[in-house]
PDB file of C-alpha atoms in Angstrom:
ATOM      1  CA  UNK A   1      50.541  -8.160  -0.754  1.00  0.00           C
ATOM      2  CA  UNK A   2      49.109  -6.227   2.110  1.00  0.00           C
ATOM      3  CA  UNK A   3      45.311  -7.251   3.783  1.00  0.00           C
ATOM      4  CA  UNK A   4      44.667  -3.628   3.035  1.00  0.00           C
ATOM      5  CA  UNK A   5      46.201  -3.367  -0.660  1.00  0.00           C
ATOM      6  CA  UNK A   6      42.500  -2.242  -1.791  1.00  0.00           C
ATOM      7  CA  UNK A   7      42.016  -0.246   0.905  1.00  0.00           C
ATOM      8  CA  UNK A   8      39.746   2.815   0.117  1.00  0.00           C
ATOM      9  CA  UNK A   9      39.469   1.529  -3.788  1.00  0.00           C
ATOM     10  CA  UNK A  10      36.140   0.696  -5.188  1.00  0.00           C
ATOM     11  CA  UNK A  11      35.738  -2.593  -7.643  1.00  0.00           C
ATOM     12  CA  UNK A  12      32.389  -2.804  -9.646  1.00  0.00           C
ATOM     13  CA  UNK A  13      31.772  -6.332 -10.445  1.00  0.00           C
ATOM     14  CA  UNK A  14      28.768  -7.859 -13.139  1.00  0.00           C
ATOM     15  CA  UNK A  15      27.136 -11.150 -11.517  1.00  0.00           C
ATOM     16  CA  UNK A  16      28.656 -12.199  -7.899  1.00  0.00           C
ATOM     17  CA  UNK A  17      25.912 -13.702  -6.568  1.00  0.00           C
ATOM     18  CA  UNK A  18      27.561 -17.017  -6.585  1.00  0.00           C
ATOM     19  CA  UNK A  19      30.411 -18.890  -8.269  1.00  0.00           C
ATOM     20  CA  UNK A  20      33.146 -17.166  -9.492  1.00  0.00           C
ATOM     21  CA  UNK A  21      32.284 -13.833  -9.319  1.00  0.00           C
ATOM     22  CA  UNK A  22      31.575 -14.014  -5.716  1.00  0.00           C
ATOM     23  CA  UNK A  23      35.211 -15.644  -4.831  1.00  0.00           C
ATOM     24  CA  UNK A  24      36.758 -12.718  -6.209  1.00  0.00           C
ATOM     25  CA  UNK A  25      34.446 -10.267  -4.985  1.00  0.00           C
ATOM     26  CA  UNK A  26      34.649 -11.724  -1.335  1.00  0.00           C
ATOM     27  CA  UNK A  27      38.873 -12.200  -1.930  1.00  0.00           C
ATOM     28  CA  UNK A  28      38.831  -8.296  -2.844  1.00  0.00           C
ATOM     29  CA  UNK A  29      36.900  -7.551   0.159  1.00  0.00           C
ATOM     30  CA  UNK A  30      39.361  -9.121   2.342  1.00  0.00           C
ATOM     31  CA  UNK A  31      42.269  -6.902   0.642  1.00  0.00           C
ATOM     32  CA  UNK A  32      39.856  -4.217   1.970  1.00  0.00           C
ATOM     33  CA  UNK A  33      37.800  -3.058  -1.524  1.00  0.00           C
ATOM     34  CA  UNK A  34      34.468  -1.610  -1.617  1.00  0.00           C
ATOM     35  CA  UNK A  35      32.688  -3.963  -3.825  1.00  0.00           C
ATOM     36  CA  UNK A  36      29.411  -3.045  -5.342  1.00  0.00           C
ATOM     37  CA  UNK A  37      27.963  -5.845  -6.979  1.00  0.00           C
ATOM     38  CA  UNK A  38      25.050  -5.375 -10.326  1.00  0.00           C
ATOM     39  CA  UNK A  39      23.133  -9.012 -10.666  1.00  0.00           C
ATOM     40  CA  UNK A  40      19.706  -9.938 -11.272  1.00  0.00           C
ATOM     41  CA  UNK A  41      19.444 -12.510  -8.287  1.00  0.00           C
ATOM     42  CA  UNK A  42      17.503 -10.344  -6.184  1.00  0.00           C
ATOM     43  CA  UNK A  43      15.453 -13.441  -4.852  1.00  0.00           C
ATOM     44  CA  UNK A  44      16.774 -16.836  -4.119  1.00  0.00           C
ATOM     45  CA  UNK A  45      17.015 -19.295  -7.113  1.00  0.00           C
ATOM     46  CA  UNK A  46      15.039 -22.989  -6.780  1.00  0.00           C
ATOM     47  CA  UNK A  47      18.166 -24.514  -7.371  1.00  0.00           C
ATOM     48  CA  UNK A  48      21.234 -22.155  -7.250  1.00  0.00           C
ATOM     49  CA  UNK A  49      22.139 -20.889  -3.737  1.00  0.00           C
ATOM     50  CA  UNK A  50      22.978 -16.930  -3.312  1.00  0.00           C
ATOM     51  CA  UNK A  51      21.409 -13.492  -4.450  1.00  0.00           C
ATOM     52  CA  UNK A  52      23.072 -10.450  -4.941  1.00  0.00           C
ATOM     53  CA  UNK A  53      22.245  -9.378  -1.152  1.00  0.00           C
ATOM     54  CA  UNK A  54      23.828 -12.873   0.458  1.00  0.00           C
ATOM     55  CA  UNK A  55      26.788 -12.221  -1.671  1.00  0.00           C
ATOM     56  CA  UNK A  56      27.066  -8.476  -0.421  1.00  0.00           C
ATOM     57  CA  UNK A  57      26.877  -9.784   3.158  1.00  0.00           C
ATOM     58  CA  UNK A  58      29.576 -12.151   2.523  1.00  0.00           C
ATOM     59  CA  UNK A  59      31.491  -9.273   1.356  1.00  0.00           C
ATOM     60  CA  UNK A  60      31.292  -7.385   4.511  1.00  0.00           C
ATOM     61  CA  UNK A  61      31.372 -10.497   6.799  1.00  0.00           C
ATOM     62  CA  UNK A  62      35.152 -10.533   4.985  1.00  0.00           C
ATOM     63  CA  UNK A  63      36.213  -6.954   5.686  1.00  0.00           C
ATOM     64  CA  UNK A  64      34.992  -5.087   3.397  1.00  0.00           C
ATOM     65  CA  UNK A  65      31.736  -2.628   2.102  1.00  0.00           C
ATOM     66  CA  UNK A  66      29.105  -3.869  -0.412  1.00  0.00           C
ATOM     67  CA  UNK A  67      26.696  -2.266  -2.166  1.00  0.00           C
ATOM     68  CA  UNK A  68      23.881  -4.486  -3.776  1.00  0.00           C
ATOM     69  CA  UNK A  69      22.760  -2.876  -7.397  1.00  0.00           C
ATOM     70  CA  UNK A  70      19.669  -5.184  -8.590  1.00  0.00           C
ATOM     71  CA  UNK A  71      20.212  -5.163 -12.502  1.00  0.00           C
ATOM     72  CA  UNK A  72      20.407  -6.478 -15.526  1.00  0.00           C
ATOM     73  CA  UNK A  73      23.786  -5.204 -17.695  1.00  0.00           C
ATOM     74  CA  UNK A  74      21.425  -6.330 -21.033  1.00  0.00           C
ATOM     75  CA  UNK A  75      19.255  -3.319 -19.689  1.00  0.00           C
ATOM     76  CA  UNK A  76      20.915   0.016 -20.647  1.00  0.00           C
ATOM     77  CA  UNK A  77      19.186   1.764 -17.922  1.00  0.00           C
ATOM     78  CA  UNK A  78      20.376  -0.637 -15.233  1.00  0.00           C
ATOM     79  CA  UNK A  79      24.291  -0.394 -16.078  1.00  0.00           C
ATOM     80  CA  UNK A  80      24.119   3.434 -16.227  1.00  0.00           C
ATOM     81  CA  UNK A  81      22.409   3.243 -12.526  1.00  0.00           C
ATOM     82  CA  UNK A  82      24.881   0.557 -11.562  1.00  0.00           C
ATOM     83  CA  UNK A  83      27.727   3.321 -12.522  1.00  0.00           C
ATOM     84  CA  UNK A  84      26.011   5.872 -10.974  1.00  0.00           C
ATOM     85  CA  UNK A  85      25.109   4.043  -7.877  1.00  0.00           C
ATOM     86  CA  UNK A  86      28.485   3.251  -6.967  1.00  0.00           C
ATOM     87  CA  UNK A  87      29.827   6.618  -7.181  1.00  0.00           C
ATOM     88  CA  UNK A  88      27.140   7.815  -5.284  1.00  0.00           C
ATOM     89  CA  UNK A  89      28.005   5.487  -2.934  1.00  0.00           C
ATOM     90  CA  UNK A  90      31.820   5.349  -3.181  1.00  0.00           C
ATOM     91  CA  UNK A  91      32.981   8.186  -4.629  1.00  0.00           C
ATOM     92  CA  UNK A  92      34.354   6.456  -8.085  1.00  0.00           C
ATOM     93  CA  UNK A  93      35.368   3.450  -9.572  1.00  0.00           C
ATOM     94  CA  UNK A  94      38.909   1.963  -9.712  1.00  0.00           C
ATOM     95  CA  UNK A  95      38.449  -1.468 -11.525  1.00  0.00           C
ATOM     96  CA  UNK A  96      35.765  -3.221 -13.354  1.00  0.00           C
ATOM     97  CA  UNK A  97      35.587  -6.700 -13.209  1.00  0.00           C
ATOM     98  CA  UNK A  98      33.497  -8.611 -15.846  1.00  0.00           C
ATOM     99  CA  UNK A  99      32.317 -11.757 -14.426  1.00  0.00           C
ATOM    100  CA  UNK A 100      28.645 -11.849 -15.780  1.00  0.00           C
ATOM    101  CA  UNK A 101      28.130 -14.850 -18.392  1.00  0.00           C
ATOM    102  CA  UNK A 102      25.910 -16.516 -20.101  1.00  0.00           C
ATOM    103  CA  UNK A 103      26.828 -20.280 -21.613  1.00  0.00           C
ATOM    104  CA  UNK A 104      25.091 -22.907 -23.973  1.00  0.00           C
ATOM    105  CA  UNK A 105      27.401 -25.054 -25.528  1.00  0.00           C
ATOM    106  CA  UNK A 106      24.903 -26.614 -28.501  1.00  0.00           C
ATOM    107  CA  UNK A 107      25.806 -26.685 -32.095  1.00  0.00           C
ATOM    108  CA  UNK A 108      24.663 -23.667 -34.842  1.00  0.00           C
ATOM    109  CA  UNK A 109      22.317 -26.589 -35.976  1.00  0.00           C
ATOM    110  CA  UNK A 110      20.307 -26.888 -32.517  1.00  0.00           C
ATOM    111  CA  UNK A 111      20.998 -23.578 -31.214  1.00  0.00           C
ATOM    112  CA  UNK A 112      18.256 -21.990 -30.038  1.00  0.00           C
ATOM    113  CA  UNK A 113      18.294 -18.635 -30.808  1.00  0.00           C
ATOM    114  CA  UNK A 114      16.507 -16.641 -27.971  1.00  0.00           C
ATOM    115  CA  UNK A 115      19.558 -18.569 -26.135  1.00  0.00           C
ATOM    116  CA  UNK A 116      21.896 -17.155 -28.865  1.00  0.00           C
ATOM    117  CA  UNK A 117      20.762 -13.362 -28.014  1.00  0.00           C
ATOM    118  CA  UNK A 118      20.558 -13.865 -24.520  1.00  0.00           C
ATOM    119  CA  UNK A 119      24.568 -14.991 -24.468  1.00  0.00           C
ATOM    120  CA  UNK A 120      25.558 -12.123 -26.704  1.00  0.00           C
ATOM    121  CA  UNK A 121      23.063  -9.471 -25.044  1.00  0.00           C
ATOM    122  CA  UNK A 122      24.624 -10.651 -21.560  1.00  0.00           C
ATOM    123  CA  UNK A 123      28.558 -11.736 -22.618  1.00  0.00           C
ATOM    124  CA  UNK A 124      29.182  -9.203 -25.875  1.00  0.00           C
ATOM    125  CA  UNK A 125      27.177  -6.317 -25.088  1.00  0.00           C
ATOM    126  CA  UNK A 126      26.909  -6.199 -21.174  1.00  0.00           C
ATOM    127  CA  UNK A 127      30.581  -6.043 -21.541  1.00  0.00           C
ATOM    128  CA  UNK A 128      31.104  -3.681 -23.644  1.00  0.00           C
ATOM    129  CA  UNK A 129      28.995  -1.402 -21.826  1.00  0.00           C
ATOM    130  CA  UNK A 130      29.512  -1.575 -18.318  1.00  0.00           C
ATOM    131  CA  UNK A 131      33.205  -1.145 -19.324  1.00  0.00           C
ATOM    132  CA  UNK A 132      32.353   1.975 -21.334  1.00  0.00           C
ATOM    133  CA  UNK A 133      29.630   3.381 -18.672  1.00  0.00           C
ATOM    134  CA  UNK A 134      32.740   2.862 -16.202  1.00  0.00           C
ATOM    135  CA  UNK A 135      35.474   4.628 -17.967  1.00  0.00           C
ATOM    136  CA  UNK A 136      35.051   8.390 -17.225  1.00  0.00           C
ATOM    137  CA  UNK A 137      35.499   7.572 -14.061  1.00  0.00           C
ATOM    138  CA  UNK A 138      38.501   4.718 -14.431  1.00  0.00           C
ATOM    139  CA  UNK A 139      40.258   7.520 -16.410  1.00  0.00           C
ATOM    140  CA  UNK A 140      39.972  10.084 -13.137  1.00  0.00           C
ATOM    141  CA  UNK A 141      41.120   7.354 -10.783  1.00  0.00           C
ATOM    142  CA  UNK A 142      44.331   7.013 -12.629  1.00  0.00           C
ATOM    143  CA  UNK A 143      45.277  10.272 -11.406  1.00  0.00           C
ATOM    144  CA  UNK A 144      45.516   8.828  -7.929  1.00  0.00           C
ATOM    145  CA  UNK A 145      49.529   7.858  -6.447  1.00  0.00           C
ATOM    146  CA  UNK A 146      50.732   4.527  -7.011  1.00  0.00           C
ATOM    147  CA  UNK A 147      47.465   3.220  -8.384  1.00  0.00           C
ATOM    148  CA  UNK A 148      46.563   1.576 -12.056  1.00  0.00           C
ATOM    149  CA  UNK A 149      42.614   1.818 -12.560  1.00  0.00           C
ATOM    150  CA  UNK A 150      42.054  -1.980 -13.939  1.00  0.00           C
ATOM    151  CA  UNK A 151      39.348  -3.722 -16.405  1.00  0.00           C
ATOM    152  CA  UNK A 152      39.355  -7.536 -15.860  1.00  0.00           C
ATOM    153  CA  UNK A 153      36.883  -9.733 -18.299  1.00  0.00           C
ATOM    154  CA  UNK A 154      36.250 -13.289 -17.307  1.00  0.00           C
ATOM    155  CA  UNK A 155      37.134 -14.657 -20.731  1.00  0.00           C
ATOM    156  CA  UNK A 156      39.779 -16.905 -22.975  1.00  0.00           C
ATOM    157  CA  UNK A 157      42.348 -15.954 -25.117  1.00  0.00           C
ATOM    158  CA  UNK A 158      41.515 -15.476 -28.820  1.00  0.00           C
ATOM    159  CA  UNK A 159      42.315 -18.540 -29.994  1.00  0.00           C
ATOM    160  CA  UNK A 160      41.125 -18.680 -33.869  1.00  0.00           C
ATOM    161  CA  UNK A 161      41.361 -22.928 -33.943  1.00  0.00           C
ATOM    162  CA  UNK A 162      38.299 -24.215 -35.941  1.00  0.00           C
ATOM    163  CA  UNK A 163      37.630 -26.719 -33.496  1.00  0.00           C
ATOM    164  CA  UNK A 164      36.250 -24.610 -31.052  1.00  0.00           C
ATOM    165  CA  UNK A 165      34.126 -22.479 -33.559  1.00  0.00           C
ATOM    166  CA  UNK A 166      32.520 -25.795 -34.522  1.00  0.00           C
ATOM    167  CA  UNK A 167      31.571 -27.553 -31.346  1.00  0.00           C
ATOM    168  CA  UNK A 168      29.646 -24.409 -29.900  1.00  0.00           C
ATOM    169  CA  UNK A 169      29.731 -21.346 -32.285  1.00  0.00           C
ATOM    170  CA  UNK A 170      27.177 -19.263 -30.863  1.00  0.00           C
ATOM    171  CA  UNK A 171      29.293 -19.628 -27.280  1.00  0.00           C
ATOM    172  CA  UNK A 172      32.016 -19.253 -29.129  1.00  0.00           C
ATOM    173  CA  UNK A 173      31.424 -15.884 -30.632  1.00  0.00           C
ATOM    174  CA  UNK A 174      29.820 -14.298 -27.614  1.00  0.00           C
ATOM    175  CA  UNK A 175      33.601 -14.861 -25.850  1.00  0.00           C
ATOM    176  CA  UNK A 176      35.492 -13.945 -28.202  1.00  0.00           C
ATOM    177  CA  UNK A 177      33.620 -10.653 -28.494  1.00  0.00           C
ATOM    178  CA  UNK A 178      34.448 -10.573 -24.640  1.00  0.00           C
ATOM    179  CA  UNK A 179      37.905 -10.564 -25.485  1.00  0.00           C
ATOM    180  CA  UNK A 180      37.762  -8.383 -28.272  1.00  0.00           C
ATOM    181  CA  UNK A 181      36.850  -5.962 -25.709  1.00  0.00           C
ATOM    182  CA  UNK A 182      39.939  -6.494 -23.941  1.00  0.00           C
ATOM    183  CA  UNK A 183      42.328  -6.202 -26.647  1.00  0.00           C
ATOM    184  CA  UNK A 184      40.307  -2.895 -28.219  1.00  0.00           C
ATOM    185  CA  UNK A 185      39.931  -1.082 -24.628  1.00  0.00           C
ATOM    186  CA  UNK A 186      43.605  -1.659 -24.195  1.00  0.00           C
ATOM    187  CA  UNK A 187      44.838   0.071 -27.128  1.00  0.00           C
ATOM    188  CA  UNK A 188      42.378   2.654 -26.332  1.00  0.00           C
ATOM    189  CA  UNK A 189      42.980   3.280 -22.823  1.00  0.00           C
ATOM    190  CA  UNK A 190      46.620   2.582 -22.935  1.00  0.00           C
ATOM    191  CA  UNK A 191      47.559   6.774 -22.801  1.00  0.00           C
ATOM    192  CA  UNK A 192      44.623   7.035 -20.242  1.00  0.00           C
ATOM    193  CA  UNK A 193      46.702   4.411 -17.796  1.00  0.00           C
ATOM    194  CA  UNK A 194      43.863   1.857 -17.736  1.00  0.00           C
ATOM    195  CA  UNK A 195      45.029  -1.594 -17.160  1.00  0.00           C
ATOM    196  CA  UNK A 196      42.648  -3.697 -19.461  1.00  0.00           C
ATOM    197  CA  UNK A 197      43.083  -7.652 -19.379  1.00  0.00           C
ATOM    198  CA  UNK A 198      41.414 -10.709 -19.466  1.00  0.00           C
ATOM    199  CA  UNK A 199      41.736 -13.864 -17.180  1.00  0.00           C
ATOM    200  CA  UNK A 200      40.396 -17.368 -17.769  1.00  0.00           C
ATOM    201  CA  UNK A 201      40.704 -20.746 -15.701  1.00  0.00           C
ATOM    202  CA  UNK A 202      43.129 -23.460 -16.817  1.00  0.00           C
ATOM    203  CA  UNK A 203      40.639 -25.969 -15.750  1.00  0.00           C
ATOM    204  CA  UNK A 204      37.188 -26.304 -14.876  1.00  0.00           C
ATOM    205  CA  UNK A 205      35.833 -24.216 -12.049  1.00  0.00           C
ATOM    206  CA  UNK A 206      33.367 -26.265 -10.170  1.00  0.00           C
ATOM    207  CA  UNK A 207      30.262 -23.951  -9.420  1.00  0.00           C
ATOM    208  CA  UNK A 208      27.087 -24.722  -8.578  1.00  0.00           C
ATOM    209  CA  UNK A 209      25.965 -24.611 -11.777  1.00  0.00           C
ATOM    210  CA  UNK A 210      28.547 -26.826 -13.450  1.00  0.00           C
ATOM    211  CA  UNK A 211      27.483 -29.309 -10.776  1.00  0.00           C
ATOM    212  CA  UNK A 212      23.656 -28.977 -12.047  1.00  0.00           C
ATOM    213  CA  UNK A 213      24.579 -29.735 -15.588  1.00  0.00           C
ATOM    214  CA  UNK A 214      24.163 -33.122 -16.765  1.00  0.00           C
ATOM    215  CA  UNK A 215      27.426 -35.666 -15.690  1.00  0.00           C
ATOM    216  CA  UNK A 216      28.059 -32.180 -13.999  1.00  0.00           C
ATOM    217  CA  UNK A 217      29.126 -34.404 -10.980  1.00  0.00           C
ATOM    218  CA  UNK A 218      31.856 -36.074 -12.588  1.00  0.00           C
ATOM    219  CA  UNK A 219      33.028 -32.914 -14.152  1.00  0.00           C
ATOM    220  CA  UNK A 220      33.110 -31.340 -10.320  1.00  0.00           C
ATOM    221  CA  UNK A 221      36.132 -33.916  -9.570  1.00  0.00           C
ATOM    222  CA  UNK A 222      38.361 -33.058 -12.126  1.00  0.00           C
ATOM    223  CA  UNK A 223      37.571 -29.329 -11.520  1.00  0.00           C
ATOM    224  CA  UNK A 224      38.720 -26.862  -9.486  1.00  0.00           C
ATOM    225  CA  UNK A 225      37.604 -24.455  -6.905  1.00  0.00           C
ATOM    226  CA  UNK A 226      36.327 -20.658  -7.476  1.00  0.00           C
ATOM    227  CA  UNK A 227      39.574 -19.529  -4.887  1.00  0.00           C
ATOM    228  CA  UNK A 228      41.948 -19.973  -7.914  1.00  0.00           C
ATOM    229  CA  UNK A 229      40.497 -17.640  -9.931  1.00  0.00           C
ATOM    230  CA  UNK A 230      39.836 -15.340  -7.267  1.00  0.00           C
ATOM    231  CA  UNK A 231      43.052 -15.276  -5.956  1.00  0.00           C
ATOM    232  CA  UNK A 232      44.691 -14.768  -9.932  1.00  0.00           C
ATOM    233  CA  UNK A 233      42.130 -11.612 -10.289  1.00  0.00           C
ATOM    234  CA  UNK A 234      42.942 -10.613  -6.560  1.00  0.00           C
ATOM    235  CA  UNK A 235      47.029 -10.762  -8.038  1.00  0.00           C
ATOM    236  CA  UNK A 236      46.239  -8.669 -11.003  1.00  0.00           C
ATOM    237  CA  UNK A 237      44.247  -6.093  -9.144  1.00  0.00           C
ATOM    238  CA  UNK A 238      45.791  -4.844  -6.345  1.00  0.00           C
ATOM    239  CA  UNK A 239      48.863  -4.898  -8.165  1.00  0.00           C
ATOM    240  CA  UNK A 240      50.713  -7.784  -6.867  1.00  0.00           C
ATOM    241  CA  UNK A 241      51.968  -8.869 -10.645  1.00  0.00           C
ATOM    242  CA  UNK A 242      51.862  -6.663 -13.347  1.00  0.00           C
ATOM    243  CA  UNK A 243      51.311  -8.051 -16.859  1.00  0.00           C
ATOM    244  CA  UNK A 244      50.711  -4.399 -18.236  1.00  0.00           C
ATOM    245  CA  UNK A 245      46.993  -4.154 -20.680  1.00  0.00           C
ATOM    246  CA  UNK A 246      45.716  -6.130 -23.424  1.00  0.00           C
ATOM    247  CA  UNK A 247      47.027  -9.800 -22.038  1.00  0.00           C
ATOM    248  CA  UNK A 248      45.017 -12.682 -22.293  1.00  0.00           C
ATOM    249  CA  UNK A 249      45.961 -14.670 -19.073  1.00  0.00           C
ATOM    250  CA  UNK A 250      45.313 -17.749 -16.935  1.00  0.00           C
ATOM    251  CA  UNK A 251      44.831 -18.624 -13.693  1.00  0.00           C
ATOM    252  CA  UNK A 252      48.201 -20.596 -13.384  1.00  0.00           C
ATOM    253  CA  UNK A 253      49.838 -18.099 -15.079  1.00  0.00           C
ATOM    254  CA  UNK A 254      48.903 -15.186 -12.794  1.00  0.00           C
ATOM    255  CA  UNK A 255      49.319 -17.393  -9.865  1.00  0.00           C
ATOM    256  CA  UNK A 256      53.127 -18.367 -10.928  1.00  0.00           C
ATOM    257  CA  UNK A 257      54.252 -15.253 -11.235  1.00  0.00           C
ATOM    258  CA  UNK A 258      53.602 -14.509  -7.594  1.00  0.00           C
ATOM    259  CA  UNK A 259      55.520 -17.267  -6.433  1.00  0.00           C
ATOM    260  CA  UNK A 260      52.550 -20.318  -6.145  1.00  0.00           C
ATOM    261  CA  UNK A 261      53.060 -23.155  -8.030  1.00  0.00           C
ATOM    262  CA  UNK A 262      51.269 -25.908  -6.364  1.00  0.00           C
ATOM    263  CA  UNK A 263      48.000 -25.879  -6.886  1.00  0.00           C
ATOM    264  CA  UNK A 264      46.884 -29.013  -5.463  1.00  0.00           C
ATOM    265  CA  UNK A 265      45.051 -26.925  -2.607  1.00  0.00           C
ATOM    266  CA  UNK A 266      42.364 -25.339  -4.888  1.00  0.00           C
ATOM    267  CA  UNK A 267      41.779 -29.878  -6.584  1.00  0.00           C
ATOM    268  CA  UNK A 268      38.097 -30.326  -5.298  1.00  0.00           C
ATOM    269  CA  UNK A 269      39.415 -34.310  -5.830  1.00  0.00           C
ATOM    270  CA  UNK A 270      42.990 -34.247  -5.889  1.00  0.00           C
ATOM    271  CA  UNK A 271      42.823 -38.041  -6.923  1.00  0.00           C
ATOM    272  CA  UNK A 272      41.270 -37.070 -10.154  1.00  0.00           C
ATOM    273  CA  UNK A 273      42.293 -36.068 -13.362  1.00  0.00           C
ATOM    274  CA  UNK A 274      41.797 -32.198 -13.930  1.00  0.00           C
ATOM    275  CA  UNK A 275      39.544 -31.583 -16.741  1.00  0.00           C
ATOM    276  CA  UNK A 276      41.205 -28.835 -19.170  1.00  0.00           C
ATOM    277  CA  UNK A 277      38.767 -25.651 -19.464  1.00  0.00           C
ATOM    278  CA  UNK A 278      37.908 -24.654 -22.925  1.00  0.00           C
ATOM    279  CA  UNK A 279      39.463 -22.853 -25.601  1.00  0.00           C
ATOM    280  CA  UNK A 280      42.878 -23.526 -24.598  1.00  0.00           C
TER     281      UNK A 280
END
């Protein structure tokens, strides 16, 4: 894989202000993408570091150019100006990465439901339609040499076990409906030459906001970092494996298929016992 594999391709990523989403999109700016970037953070958080406009310098402090879109993908209005914006800016869109997510892991017994609607306003529906705002124009960059327009979504496999409908179903639902996108938009897309896949972390990522959960601390050792997700989304967008559409992949999985098996760099305590991630 080239430095400039992404070079002159433009990846529109939900969230990115932090965490996850801002590994890959600073990872894709090194392999020379435009990023443009739709989050809410537009001022600083007490207690979570980064907005949307720190994470879009961190993009061009890396090599490539940002664009900051201050919105809310609930809001329908602020995902067609997201589209629009980057186009504007850019001249199209060749993948859409959605990182965006919402968690709360309680019971259907103590769920509270404004909590409910805000994970499946943010996970099911944001989505759905920033992919769907975004496919005119993933359609007319397939038409471009040697280049597969992508969809990436941030979520698990659909794994129909009972446990993990019981421990959190309101979570539970509002991921699954991620990857329902996945596996619909690939059957629909497949003629149109749209890569759509999902990618989800073998362990726990620690993030700032796993850390401010409580025993989020001791989670953080077993966990770890953001880079080996980014670098398994970096992999599956510029090309560097190709698992073809509708796959529900992780981390370790991309990774080993480009050749890196040891993935003791990315242990934030190597020492410790890696903590499974969910659903798997």
């Amino acid at each position: 894989m080239t430095t400039d594999a992404l070079k002159s391709k433009t990846v529109l990523i939900s969230g990115g202000s932090r965490g996850i989403g801002h590994a890959i999109a600073v990872k894709l700016a090194a392999a020379g993408a435009n990023i443009a970037l739709v989050a809410k953070t537009d001022q600083p958080h007490d207690s979570l570091p980064g907005t949307v406009h720190t994470a879009v310098q961190d993009v061009e402090d890396a090599g490539g150019t940002g664009l900051a879109v201050v919105g809310d993908i609930r809001n329908d209005d602020d995902v067609s100006r997201a589209v629009s914006a980057t186009v504007e800016r850019f001249g199209g869109i060749d993948a859409v990465i959605n990182n965006a997510s919402a968690i709360d892991l309680s019971p259907a017994e103590h769920q509270n439901m404004k909590r409910y609607d805000l994970m499946h306003d943010i996970n099911a529906r944001g989505t759905f339609a920033l992919s769907r705002a975004a496919i005119p124009h993933l359609r007319a960059s397939a038409h471009q040499e040697d280049w597969r327009p992508k969809i990436l979504t941030l979520s698990p496999p659909l794994n129909l076990d009972p446990a993990w409908f019981g421990k959190h179903l309101a979570y539970t639902m509002s991921k699954y409906a991620m990857s329902m996108t996945t596996l619909g938009l690939a059957a629909e897309l497949s003629e149109a030459g749209v890569s759509v896949n999902s990618l989800w972390p073998a362990t726990l990522i620690e993030t700032a906001a796993l850390r401010n959960i409580p025993g989020g601390e001791k989670l953080a050792r077993g966990a770890r970092t953001p880079e080996i997700v980014a670098d398994a989304a970096s992999a599956l967008i510029t090309g560097a494996t190709d698992w073809g559409t509708g796959q529900f992949l992780t981390d370790e999985q991309v990774l080993s298929s480009v050749g890196i098996t040891d993935y003791d760099r990315y242990a934030v305590d190597p020492s410790a016992e890696l903590v499974p991630d969910i659903f798997l």
